[in-house]
Short mmCIF file of C-alpha atoms in Angstrom, two decimals:
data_model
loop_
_atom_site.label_atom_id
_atom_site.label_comp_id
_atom_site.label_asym_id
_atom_site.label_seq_id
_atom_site.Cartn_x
_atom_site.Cartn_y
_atom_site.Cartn_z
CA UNK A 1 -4.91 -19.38 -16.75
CA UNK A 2 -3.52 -23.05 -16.39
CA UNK A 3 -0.25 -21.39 -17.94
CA UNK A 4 -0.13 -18.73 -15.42
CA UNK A 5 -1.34 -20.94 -12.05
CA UNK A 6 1.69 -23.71 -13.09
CA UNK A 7 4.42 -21.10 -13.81
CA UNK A 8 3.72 -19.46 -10.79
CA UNK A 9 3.68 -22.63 -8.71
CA UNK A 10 7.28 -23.38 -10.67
CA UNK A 11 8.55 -20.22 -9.46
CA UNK A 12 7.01 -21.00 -5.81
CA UNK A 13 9.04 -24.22 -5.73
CA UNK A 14 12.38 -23.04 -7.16
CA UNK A 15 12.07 -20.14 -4.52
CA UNK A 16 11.06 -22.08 -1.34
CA UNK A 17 14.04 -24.71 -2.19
CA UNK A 18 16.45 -21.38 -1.60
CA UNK A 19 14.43 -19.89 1.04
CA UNK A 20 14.19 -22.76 3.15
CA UNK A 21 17.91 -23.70 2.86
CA UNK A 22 18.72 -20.18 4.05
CA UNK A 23 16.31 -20.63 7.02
CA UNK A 24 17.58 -24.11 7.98
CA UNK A 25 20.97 -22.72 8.16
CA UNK A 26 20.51 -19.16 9.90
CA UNK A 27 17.61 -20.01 11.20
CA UNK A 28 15.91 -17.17 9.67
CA UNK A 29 15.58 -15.42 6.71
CA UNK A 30 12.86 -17.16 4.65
CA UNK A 31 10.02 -14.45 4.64
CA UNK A 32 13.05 -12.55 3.95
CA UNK A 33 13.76 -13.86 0.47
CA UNK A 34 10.69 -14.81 -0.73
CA UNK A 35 9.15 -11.32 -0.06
CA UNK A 36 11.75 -9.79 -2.39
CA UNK A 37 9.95 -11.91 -5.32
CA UNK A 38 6.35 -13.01 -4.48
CA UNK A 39 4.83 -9.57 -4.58
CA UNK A 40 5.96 -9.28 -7.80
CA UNK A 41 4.18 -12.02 -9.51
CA UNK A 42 1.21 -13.15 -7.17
CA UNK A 43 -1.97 -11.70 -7.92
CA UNK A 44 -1.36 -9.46 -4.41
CA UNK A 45 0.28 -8.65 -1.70
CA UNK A 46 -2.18 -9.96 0.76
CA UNK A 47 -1.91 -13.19 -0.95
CA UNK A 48 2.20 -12.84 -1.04
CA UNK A 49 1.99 -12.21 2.57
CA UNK A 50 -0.34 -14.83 3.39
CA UNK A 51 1.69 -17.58 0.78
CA UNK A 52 5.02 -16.65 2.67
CA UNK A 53 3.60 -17.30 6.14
CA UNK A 54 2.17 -20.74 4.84
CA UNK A 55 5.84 -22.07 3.47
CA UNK A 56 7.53 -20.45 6.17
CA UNK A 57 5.44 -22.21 9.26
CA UNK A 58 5.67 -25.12 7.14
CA UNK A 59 9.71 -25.54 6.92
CA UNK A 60 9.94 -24.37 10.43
CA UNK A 61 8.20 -27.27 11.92
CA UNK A 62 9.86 -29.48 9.93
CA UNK A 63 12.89 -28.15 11.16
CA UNK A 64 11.77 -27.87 14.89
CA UNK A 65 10.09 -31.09 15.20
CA UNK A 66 13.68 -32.98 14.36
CA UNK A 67 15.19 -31.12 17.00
CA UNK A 68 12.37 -30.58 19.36
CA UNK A 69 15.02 -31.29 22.43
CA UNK A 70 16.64 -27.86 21.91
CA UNK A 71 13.56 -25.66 22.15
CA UNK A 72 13.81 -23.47 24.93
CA UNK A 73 9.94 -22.78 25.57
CA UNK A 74 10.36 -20.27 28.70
CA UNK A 75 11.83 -17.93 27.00
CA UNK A 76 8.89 -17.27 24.75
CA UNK A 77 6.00 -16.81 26.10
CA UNK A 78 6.16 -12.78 26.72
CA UNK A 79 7.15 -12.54 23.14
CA UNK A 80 4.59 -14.65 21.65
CA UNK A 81 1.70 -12.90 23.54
CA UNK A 82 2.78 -9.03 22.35
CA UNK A 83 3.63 -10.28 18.75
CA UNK A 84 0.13 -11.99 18.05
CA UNK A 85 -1.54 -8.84 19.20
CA UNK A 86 0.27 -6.73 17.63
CA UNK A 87 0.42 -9.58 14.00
CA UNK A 88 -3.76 -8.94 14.53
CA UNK A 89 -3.79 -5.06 14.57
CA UNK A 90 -1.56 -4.81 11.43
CA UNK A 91 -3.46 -7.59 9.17
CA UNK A 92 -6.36 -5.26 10.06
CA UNK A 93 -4.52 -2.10 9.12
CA UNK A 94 -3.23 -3.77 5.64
CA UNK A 95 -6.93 -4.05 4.47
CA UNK A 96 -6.79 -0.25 4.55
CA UNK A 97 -3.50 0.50 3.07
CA UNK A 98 -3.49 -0.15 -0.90
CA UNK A 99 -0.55 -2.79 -2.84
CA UNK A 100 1.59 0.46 -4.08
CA UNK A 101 1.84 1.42 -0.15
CA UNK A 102 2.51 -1.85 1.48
CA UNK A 103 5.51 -2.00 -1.35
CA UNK A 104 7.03 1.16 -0.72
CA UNK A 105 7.02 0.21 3.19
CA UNK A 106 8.38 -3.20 2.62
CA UNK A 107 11.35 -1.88 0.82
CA UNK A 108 11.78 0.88 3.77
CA UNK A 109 11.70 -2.14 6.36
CA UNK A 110 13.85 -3.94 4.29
CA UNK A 111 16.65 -2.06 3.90
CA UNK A 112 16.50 -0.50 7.66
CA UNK A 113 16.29 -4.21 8.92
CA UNK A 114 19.70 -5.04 6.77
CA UNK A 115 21.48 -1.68 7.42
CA UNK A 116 21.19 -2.50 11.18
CA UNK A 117 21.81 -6.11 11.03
CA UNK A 118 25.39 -4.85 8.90
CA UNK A 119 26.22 -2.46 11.22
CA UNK A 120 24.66 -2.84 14.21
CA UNK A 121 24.40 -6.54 15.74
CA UNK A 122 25.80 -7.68 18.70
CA UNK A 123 26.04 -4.16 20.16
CA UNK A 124 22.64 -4.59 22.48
CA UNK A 125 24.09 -6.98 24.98
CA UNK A 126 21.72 -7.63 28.16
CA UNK A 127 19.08 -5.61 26.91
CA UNK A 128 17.10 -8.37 25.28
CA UNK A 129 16.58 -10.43 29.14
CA UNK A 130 14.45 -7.73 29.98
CA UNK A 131 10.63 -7.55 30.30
CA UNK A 132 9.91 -4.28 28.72
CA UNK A 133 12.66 -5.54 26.06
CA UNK A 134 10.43 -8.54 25.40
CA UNK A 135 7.68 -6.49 25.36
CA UNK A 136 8.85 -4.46 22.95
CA UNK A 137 10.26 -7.54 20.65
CA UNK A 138 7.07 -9.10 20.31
CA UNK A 139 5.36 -5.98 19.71
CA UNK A 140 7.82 -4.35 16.67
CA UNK A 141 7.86 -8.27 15.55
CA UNK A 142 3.90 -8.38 15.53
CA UNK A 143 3.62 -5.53 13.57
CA UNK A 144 6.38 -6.88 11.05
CA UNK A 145 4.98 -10.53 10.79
CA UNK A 146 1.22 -8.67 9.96
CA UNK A 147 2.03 -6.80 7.50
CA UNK A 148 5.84 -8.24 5.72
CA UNK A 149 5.35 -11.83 6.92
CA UNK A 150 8.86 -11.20 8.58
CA UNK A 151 8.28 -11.45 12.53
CA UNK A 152 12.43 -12.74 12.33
CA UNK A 153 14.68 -10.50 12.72
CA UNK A 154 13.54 -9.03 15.76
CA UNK A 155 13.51 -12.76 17.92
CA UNK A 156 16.95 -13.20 16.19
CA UNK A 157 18.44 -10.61 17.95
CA UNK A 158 16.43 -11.75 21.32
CA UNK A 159 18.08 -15.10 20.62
CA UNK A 160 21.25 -14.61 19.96
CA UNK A 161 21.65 -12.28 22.80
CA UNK A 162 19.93 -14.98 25.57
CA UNK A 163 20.98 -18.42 23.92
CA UNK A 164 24.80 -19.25 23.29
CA UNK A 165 24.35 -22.78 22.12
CA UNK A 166 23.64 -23.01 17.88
CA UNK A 167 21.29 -25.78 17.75
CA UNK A 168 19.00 -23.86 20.90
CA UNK A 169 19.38 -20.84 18.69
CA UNK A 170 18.21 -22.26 15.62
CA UNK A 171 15.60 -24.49 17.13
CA UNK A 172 13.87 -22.12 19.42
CA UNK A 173 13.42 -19.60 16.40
CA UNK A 174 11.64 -22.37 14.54
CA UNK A 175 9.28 -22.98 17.37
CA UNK A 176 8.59 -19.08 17.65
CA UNK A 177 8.05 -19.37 13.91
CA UNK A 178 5.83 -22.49 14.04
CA UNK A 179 3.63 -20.71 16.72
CA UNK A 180 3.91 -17.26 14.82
CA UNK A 181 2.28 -18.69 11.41
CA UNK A 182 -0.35 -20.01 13.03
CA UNK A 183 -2.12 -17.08 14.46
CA UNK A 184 -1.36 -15.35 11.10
CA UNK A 185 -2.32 -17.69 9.43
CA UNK A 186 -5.78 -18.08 10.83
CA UNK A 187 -5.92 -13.77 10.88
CA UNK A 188 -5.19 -13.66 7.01
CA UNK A 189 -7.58 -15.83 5.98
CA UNK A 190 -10.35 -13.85 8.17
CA UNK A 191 -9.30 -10.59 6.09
CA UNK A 192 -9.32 -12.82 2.81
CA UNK A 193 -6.07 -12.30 1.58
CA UNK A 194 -5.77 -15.58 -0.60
CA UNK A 195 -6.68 -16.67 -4.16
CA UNK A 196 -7.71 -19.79 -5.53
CA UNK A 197 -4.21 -20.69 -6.41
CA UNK A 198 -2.42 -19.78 -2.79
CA UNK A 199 -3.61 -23.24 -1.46
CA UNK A 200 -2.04 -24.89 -4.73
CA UNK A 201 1.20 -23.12 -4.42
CA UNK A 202 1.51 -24.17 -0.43
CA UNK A 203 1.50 -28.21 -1.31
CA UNK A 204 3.72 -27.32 -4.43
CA UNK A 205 6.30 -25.43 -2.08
CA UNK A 206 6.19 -27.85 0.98
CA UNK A 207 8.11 -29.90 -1.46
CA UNK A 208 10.84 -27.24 -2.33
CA UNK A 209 10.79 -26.92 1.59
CA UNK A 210 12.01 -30.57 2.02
CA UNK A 211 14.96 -30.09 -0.47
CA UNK A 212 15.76 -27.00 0.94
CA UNK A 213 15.80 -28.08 4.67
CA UNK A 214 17.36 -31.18 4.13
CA UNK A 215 20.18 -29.56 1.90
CA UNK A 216 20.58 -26.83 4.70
CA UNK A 217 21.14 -29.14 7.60
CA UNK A 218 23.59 -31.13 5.75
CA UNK A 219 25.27 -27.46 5.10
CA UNK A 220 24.83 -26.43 8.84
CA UNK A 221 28.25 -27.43 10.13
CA UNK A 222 30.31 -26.12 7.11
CA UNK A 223 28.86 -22.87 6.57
CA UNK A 224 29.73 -19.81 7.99
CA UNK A 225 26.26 -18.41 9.24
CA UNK A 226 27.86 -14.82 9.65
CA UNK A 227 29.15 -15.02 5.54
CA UNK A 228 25.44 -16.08 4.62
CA UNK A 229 23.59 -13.29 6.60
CA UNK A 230 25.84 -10.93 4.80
CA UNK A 231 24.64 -11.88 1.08
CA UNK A 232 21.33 -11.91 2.75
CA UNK A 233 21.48 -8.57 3.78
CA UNK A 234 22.67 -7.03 0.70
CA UNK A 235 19.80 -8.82 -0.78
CA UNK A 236 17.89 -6.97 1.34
CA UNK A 237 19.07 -3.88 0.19
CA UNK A 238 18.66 -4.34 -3.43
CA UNK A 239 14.96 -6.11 -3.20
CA UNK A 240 13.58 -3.32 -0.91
CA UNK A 241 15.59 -0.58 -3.55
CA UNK A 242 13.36 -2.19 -6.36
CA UNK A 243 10.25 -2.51 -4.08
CA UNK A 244 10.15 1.07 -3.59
CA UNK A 245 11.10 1.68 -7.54
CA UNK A 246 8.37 -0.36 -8.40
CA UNK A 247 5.68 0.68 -6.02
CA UNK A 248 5.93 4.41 -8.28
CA UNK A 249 5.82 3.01 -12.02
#
């Protein structure tokens, strides 16, 4: 067991140095990545879900408290409010729904989420400013956050469409995160989905989460965030390809 707990805290770190990097720089992405692999070889996927949330909250304030003068706070609220709602109904709803399930839908989402991204961002325009918009955002994000610890890419299209300025872009998603992985944080634990290593594995990867972030934000200016959303969305495809392939062996 000592064997297994270190490994998988190795495997933890190596990933949250990659998946914070990608987050630092696009500003999303990290529940993303790591969700391709934790499921895999945690002991489930409450505790993958739950371990991804953790790492995730933690990189984003580290991000978001250096650049705390770029949040943009009014635009959040709405969003916030639907998606924590909706984050509780669906950590409810996963305590019904067995691993092989939750895999087969998380490779579904997956692949939808990157198939639109590819083909259809930046075609929504106004849309997003919208009350029942926000609404709707916070809701579909909720529901992804509770049960794929990926409330992203729906607030990165309300972002992009409302704020022009990089640094506000990036910024205010890591404050939406920070607030995000809190309230699932604190519903996760109420439906138990942890182990006795998940608390382990979160101090391990808050290191890989420095590394990651600070390598990222040296990287911010240079790289092309449109090039690195691409490989991130074919990613996407592949990971939720084997998700549902695995979910049926």
């Amino acid at each position: 067991r000592y064997i297994r707990t270190m490994l998988t805290c190795t495997f933890v770190f190596l990933l949250t140095i990659v998946a914070s990097f990608i987050q630092r720089v696009s500003g999303f992405g990290f529940g993303i990545f790591v969700m391709m692999f934790f499921p895999f070889f945690l002991s489930s996927y409450g505790e993958s879900v739950m371990l991804s949330g953790l790492l995730a909250g933690s990189t984003a304030l580290m991000i978001a408290v250096r650049n705390w003068k770029y949040i943009r706070w009014r635009m959040m609220g709405r969003v916030v409010f639907f998606n924590v709602l909706f984050s509780f109904l669906a950590t409810e709803y996963m305590r019904l729904m067995s691993n092989s399930t939750l895999k087969q839908c998380l490779g579904v989402m997956l692949i939808l989420i990157a198939l639109y991204f590819m083909f259809g961002e930046g075609r929504m325009g106004k849309i997003f400013k919208s009350k029942p918009a926000q609404m709707t955002i916070g809701s579909i994000s909720g529901v992804m956050g509770g049960m794929f610890a990926m409330p992203g890419p729906p607030i990165v299209l309300y972002c992009i469409s409302t704020l022009e300025d990089k640094r506000e872009y990036v910024t205010t998603l890591q404050a939406f995160s920070v607030l995000l992985n809190v309230c699932y944080t604190l519903f996760r634990t109420k439906a138990g989905f942890y182990s006795d290593d998940t608390w382990l594995c979160w101090v391990i990867g808050i290191g890989g989460a420095v590394i990651g972030s600070s390598i990222g934000a040296k990287c911010f200016e240079l790289i092309s965030n449109r090039t690195l959303k691409r490989i991130v969305y074919v990613m996407m495809i592949v990971s939720g390809l084997v998700a549902i392939i695995n979910s049926s062996i």
